[in-house]
Coordinates of C-alpha atoms and ligand atoms in Angstrom, one line a residue:
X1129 CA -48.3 1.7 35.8
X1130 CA -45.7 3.6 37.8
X1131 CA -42.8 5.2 35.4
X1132 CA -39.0 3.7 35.8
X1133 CA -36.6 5.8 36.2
X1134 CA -33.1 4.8 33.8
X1135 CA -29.6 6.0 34.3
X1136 CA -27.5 5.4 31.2
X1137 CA -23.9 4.6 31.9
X1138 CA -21.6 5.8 29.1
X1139 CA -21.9 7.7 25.9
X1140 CA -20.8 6.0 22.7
X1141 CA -22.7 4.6 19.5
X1142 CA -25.4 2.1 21.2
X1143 CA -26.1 4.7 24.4
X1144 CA -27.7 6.9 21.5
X1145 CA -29.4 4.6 19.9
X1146 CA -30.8 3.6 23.4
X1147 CA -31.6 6.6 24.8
X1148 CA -33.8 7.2 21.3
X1149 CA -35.5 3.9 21.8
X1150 CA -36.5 5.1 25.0
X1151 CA -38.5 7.8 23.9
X1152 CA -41.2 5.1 22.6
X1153 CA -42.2 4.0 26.0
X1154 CA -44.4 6.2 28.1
X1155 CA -43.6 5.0 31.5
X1156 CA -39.6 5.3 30.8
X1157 CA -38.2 8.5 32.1
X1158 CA -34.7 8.9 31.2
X1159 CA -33.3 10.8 34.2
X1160 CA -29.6 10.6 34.2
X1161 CA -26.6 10.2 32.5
X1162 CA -22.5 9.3 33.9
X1163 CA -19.6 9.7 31.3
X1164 CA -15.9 9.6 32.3
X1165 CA -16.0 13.4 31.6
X1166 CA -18.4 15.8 32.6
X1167 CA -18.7 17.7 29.3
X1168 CA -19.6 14.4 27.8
X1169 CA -22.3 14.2 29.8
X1170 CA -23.8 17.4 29.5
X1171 CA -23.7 17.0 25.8
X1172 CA -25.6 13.9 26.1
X1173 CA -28.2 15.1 28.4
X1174 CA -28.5 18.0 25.8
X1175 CA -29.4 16.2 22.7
X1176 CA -31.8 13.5 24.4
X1177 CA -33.4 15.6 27.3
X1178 CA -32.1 13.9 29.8
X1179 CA -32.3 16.3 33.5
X1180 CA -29.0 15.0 35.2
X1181 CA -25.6 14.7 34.0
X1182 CA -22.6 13.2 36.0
X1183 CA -19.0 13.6 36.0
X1184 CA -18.4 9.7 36.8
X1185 CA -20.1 6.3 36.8
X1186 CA -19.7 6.4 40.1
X1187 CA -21.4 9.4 40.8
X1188 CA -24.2 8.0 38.1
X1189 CA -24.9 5.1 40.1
X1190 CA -25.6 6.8 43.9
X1191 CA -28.6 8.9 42.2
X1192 CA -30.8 7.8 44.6
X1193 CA -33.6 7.9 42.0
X1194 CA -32.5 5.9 39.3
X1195 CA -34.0 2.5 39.6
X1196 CA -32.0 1.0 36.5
X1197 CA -28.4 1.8 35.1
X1198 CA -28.3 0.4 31.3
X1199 CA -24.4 -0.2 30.8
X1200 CA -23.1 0.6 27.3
X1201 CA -19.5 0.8 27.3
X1202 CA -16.8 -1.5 25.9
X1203 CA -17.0 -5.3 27.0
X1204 CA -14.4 -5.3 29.1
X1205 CA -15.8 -2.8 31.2
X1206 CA -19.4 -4.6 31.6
X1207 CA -18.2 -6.3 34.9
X1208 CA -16.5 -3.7 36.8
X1209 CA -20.2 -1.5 35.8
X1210 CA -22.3 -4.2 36.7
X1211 CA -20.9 -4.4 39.7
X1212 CA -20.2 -1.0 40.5
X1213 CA -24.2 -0.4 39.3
X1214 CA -25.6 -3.5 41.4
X1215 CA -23.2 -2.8 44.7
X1216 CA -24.9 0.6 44.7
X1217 CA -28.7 -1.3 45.1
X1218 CA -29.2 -0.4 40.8
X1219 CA -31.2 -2.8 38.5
X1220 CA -29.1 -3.5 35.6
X1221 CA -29.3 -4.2 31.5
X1222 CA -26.0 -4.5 30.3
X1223 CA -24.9 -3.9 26.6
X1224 CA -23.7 -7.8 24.8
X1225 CA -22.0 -9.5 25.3
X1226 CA -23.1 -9.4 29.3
X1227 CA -19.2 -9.7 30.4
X1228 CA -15.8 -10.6 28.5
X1229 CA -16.2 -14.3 29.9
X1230 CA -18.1 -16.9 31.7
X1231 CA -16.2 -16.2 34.9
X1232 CA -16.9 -12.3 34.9
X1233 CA -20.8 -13.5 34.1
X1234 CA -21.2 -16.3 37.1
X1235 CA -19.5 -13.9 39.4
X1236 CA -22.0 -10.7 38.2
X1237 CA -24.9 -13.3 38.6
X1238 CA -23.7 -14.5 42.2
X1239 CA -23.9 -10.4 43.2
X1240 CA -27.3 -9.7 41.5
X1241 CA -28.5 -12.8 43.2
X1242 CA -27.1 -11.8 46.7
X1243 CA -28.4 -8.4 46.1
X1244 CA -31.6 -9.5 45.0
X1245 CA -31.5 -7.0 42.2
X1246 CA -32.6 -7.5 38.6
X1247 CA -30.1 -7.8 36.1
X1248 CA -30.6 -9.0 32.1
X1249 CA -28.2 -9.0 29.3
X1250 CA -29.2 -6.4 26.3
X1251 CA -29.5 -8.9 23.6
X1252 CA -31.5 -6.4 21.8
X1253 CA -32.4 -9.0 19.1
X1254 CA -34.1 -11.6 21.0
X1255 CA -36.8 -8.8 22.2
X1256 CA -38.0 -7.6 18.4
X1257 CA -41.4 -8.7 17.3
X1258 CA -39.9 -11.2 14.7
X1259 CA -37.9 -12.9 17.1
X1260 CA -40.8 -13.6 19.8
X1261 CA -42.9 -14.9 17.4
X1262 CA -40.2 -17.6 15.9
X1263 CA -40.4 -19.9 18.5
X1264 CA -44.6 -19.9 17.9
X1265 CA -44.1 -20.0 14.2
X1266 CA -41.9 -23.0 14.9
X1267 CA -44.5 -24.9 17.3
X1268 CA -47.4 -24.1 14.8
X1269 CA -44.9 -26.9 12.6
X1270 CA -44.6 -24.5 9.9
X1271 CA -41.3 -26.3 8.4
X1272 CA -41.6 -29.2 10.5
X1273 CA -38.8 -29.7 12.9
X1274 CA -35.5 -27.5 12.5
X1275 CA -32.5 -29.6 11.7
X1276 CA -29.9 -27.4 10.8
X1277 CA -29.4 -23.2 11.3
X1278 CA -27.1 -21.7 9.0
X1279 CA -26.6 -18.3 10.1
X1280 CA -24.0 -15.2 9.7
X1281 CA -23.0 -11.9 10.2
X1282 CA -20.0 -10.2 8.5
X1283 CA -19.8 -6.5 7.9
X1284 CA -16.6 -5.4 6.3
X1285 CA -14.5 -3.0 8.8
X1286 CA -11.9 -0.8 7.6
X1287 CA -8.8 -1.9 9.6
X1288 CA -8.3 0.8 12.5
X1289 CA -6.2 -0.2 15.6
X1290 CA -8.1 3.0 17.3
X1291 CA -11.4 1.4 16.9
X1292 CA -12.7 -1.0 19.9
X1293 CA -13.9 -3.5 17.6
X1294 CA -10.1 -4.2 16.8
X1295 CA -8.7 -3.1 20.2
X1296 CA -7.8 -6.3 22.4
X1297 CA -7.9 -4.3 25.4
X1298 CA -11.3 -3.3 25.2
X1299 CA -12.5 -6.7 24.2
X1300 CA -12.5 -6.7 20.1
X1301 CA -12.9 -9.3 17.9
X1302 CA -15.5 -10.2 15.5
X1303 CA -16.9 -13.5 17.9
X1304 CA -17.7 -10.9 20.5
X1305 CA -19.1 -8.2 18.9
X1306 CA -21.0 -9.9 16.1
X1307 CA -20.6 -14.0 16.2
X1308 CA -22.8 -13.7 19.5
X1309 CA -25.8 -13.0 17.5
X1310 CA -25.9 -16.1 15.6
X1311 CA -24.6 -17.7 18.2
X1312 CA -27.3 -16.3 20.7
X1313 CA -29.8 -17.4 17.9
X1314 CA -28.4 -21.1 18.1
X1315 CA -28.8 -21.0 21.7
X1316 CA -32.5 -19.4 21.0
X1317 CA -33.7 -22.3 19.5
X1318 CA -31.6 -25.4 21.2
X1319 CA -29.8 -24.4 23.9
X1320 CA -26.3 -25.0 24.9
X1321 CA -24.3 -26.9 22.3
X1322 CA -22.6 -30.0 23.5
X1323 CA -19.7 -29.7 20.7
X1324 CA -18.3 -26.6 19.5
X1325 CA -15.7 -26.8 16.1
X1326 CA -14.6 -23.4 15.4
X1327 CA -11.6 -21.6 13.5
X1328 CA -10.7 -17.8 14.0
X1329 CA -8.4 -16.0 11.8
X1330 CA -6.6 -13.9 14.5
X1331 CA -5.7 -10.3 12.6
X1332 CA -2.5 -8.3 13.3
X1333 CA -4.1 -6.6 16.5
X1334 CA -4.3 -9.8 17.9
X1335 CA -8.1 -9.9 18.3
X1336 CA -10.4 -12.6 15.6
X1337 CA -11.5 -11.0 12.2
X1338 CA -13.1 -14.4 10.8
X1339 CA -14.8 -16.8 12.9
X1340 CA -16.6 -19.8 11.6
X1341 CA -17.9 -22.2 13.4
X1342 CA -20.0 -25.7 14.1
X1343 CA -22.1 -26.5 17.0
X1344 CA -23.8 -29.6 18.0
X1345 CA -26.6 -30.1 20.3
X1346 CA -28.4 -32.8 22.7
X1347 CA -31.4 -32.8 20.3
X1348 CA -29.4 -34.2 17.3
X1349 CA -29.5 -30.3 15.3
X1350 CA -26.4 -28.5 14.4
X1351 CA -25.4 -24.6 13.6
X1352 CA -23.0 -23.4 10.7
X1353 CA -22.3 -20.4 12.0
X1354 CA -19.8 -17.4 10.6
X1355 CA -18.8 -13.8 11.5
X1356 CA -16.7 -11.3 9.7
X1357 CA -15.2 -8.2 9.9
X1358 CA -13.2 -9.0 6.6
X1359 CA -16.2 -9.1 4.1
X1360 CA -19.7 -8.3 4.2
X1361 CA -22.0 -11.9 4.5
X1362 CA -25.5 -12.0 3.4
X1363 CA -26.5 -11.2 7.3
X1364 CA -29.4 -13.9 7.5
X1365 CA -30.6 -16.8 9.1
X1366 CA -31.8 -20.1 7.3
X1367 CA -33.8 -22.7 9.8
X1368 CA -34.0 -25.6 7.7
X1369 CA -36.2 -27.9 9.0
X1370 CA -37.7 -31.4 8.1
X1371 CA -40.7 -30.4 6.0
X1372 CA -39.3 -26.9 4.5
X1373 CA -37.2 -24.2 4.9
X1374 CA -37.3 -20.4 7.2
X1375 CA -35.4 -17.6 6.4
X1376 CA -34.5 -14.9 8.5
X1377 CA -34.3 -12.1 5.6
X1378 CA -31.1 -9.9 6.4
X1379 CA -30.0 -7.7 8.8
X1380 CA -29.6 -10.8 10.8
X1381 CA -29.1 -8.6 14.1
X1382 CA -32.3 -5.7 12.9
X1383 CA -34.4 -8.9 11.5
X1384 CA -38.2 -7.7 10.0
X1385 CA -39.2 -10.3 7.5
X1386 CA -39.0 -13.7 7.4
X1387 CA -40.0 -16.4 4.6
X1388 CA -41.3 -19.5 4.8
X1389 CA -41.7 -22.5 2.4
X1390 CA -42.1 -26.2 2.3
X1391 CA -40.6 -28.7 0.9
X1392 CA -43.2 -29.4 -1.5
X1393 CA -43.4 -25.8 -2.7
X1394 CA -39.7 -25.4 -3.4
X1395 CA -40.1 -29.1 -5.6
X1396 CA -43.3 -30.9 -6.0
X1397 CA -41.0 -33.6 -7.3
X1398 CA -39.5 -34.7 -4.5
X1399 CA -41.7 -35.3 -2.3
X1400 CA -44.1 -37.2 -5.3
X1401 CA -43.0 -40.4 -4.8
X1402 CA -45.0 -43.0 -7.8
X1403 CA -47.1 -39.0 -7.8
X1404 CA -43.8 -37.7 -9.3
X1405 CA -42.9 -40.6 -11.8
X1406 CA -46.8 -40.0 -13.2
X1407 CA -45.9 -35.9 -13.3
X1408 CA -42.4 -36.9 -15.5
X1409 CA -44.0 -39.4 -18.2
X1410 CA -46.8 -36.7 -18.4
X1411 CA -44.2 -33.5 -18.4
X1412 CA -43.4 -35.3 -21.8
X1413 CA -46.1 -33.7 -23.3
X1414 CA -45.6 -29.9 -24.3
X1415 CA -48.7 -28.6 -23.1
X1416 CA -49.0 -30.7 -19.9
X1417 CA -45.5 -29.1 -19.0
X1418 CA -45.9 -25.6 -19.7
X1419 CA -49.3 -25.7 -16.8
X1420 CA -47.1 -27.5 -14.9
X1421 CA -44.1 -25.1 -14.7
X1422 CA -46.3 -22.3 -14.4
X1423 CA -47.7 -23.9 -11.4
X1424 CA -44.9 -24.8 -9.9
X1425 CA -43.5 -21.3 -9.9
X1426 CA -46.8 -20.3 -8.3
X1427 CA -46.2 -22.6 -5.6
X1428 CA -42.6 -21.9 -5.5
X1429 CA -43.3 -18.5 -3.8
X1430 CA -42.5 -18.2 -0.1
X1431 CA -45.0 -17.4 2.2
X1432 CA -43.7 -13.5 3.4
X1433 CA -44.2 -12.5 6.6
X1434 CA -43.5 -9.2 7.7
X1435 CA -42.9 -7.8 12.0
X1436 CA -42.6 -3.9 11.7
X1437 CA -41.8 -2.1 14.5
X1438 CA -41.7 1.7 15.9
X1439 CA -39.2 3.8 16.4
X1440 CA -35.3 2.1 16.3
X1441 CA -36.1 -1.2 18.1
X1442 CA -34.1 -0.6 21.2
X1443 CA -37.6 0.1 22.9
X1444 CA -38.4 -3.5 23.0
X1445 CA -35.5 -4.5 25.8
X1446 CA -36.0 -2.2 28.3
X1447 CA -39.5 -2.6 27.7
X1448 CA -39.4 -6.1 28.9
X1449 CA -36.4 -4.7 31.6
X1450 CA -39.3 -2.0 32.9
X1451 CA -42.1 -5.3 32.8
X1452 CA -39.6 -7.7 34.9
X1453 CA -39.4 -4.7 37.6
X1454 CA -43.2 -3.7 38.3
X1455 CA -43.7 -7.5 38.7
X1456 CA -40.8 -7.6 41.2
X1457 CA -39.0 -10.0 38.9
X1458 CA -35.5 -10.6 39.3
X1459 CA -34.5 -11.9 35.7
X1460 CA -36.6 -12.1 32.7
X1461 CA -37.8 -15.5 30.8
X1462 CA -36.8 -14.0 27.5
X1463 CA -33.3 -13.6 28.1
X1464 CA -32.5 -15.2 31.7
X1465 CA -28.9 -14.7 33.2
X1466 CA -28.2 -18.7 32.7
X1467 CA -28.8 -17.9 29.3
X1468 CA -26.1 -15.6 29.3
X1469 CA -23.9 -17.3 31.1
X1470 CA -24.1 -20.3 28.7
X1471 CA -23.6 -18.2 25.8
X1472 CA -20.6 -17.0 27.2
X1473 CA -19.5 -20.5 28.3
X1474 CA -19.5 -20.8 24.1
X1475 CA -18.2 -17.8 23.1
X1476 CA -14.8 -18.7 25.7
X1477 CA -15.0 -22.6 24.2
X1478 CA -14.5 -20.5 21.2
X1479 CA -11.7 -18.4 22.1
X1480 CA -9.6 -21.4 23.7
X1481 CA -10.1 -23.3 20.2
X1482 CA -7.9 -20.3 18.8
X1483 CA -5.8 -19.7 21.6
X1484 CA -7.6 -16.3 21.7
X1485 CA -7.1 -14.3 24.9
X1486 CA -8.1 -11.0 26.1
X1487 CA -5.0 -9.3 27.6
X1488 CA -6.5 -9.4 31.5
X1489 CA -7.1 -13.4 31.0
X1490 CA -3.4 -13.4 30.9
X1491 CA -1.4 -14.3 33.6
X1492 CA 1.7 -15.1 34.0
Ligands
LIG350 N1 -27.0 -3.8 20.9 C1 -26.4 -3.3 19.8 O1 -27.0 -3.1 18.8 C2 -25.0 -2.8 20.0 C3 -24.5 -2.1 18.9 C4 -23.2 -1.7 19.1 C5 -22.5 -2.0 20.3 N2 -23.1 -2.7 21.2 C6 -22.4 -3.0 22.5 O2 -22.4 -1.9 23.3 C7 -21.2 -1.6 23.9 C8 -20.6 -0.3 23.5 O3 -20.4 -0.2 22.1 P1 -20.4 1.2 21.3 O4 -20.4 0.8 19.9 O5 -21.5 2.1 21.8 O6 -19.0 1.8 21.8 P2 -18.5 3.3 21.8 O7 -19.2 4.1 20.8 O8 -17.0 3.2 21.7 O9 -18.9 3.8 23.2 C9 -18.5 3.2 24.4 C10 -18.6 4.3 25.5 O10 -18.1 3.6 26.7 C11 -17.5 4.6 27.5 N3 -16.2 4.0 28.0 C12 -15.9 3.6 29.2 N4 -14.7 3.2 29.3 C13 -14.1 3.3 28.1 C14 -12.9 3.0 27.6 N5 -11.9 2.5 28.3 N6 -12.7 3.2 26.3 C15 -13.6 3.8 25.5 N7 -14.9 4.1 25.9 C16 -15.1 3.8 27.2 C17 -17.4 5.9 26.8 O11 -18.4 6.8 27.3 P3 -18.0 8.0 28.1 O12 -16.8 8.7 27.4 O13 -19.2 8.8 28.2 O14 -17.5 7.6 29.5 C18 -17.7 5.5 25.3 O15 -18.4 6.5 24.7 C19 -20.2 -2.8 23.5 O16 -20.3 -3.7 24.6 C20 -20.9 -3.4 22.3 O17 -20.7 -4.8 22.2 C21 -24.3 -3.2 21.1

């Protein structure tokens, strides 16, 4: 296996957890960073090992030797760095979401395409261990199949105009940087909705603190889907599905464990038909009910399974990134671009449903 070469573009919270993932894979060689200052850069390429620094992105992105530029600066920035990182002849993985909106993301897609350059949205999530083995867990007919996903992620933010996350300019708002995971894991498991209810609570820097929302798809299933910055939500996933129930155990977007039971483990009763008018009339007796509960609570345990992983997870994406480009693949099956570009199509469906605009979607 030949090694990849990765540039990373920016410096913030996620390029530090990336760069640290990095370290897991053998055939990665981190061999360059770009900041806006150089200093930045040099700090950066101090603390992770990293041989070059730059002064720009620009700069960043005409290292000859870098064969992929992972983009981890705010969201309104992924399309100008995608571009500037694909117009240069760089593979890209770009932080989530992959642009502010559908329009930036089919334009990006059009250049990668005309380029013939890989490019894959850094939906960190969908690579871990737990995630890749849903969808098998799910064909196996553990719960039967999934009617309804009711799935959330608040985490209660200290209101700080300074911060992106609440910073219109640079793409804030709750939807965008944590609604996409449930969202993402609606899209995971049916696709593209074909109705979207929704309701934002739009906070004094103009960008959605609250978002809940309700999607409906093609194959008859719906979503209940929330996301916070204003309290902290239980952060999991509940796939409820016609013969039993599978939860995602909490952090939704770090997710280890999962549970699974079915329907007649969580009450026998229900599903006993004449069975469970027999188990009343006999529940009459004292003894008969004390085997019976104890039983019951046996059964009532879920079935635990557990998906550790090495290092900080961030491995697993540009694991798959690194896969997709020995094999001369231009987009990967895990997270392909029209993926992307749907979710985005959902997130903007949203956005309109609260008249919620970023300040360069406004023109007058
Ligand atoms: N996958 C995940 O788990 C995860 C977690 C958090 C965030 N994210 C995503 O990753 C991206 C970055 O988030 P973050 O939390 O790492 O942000 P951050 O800590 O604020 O870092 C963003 C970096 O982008 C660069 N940058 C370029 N233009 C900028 C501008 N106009 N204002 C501020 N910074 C600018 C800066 O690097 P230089 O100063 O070096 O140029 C800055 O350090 C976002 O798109 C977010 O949605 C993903």
């Amino acid at each position: 296996m030949t090694s990849i070469n990765w540039g990373i573009l920016g410096t913030g919270y996620v390029a530090k957890q990336f760069a640290q993932g990095l370290q897991q894979l053998p055939y990665a060689k981190l061999l360059a960073v770009g900041s806006r200052q150089l200093e930045t850069a040099q700090q950066f390429a101090q603390a992770f090992q990293v041989p070059r620094s730059y002064h720009s992105y620009e700069a960043l992105v005409q290292d000859q030797e870098i064969d992929i530029i992972y983009i981890a600066t705010p969201n309104t920035e992924h399309y100008e760095h995608c571009l500037l990182s694909l117009q240069a002849g760089k593979a890209v993985l770009c932080e989530k979401p992959f642009t502010l909106n559908a329009q930036q993301a089919r334009e990006i897609i059009a250049v990668a395409h005309a380029q013939k350059l890989f490019c894959m949205e850094a939906l960190w999530t969908r690579f871990l261990p737990l995630m890749q083995q849903l969808p098998l867990l799910l064909k196996a007919d553990v719960i039967g199949e999934v009617k309804l996903l009711i799935a959330d992620f608040g985490l209660r933010l200290k209101f700080n105009p300074q911060d992106r996350r609440f910073n219109p300019a640079l793409g804030g708002g709750a939807l965008l940087d944590l609604g996409i995971y449930p969202i993402a894991l609606a899209s995971y498991l049916w696709g593209r909705p074909t109705t979207i209810h929704s309701h934002s609570l739009i906070g004094k820097s103009q960008v959605d603190e609250q978002t809940t929302m309700i999607l409906g798809h093609a194959q008859g299933t719906q979503a209940l889907l929330a996301c916070s910055f204003l309290t902290t939500t239980p952060q999991e996933a509940l796939l409820l599905g016609t013969h039993g129930r599978l939860k995602i155990h909490a952090p939704l977007y770090r997710p280890a464990k999962l549970s699974i039971q079915s329907f007649s483990e969580i009450d026998p009763t229900l599903t006993g038909g004449h069975r469970g008018g027999i188990v009343s009339r006999l529940k009459q007796w004292r003894v008969v009910r004390t085997v019976y509960d104890s039983l019951v609570s046996w059964r009532q345990q879920p079935t635990n399974k557990t998906f550790a992983y090495q290092g900080n997870g961030y491995h697993y994406e540009a694991a798959e990134a690194m896969r997709c480009l020995q094999q001369g693949l231009l987009e990967s099956q895990i997270m392909p671009l029209a993926e992307s570009l749907s979710i985005l199509e959902t997130l903007d469906t949203i956005r309109a449903q609260a008249n919620f605009k970023y300040p360069i979607e406004i023109t007058e």
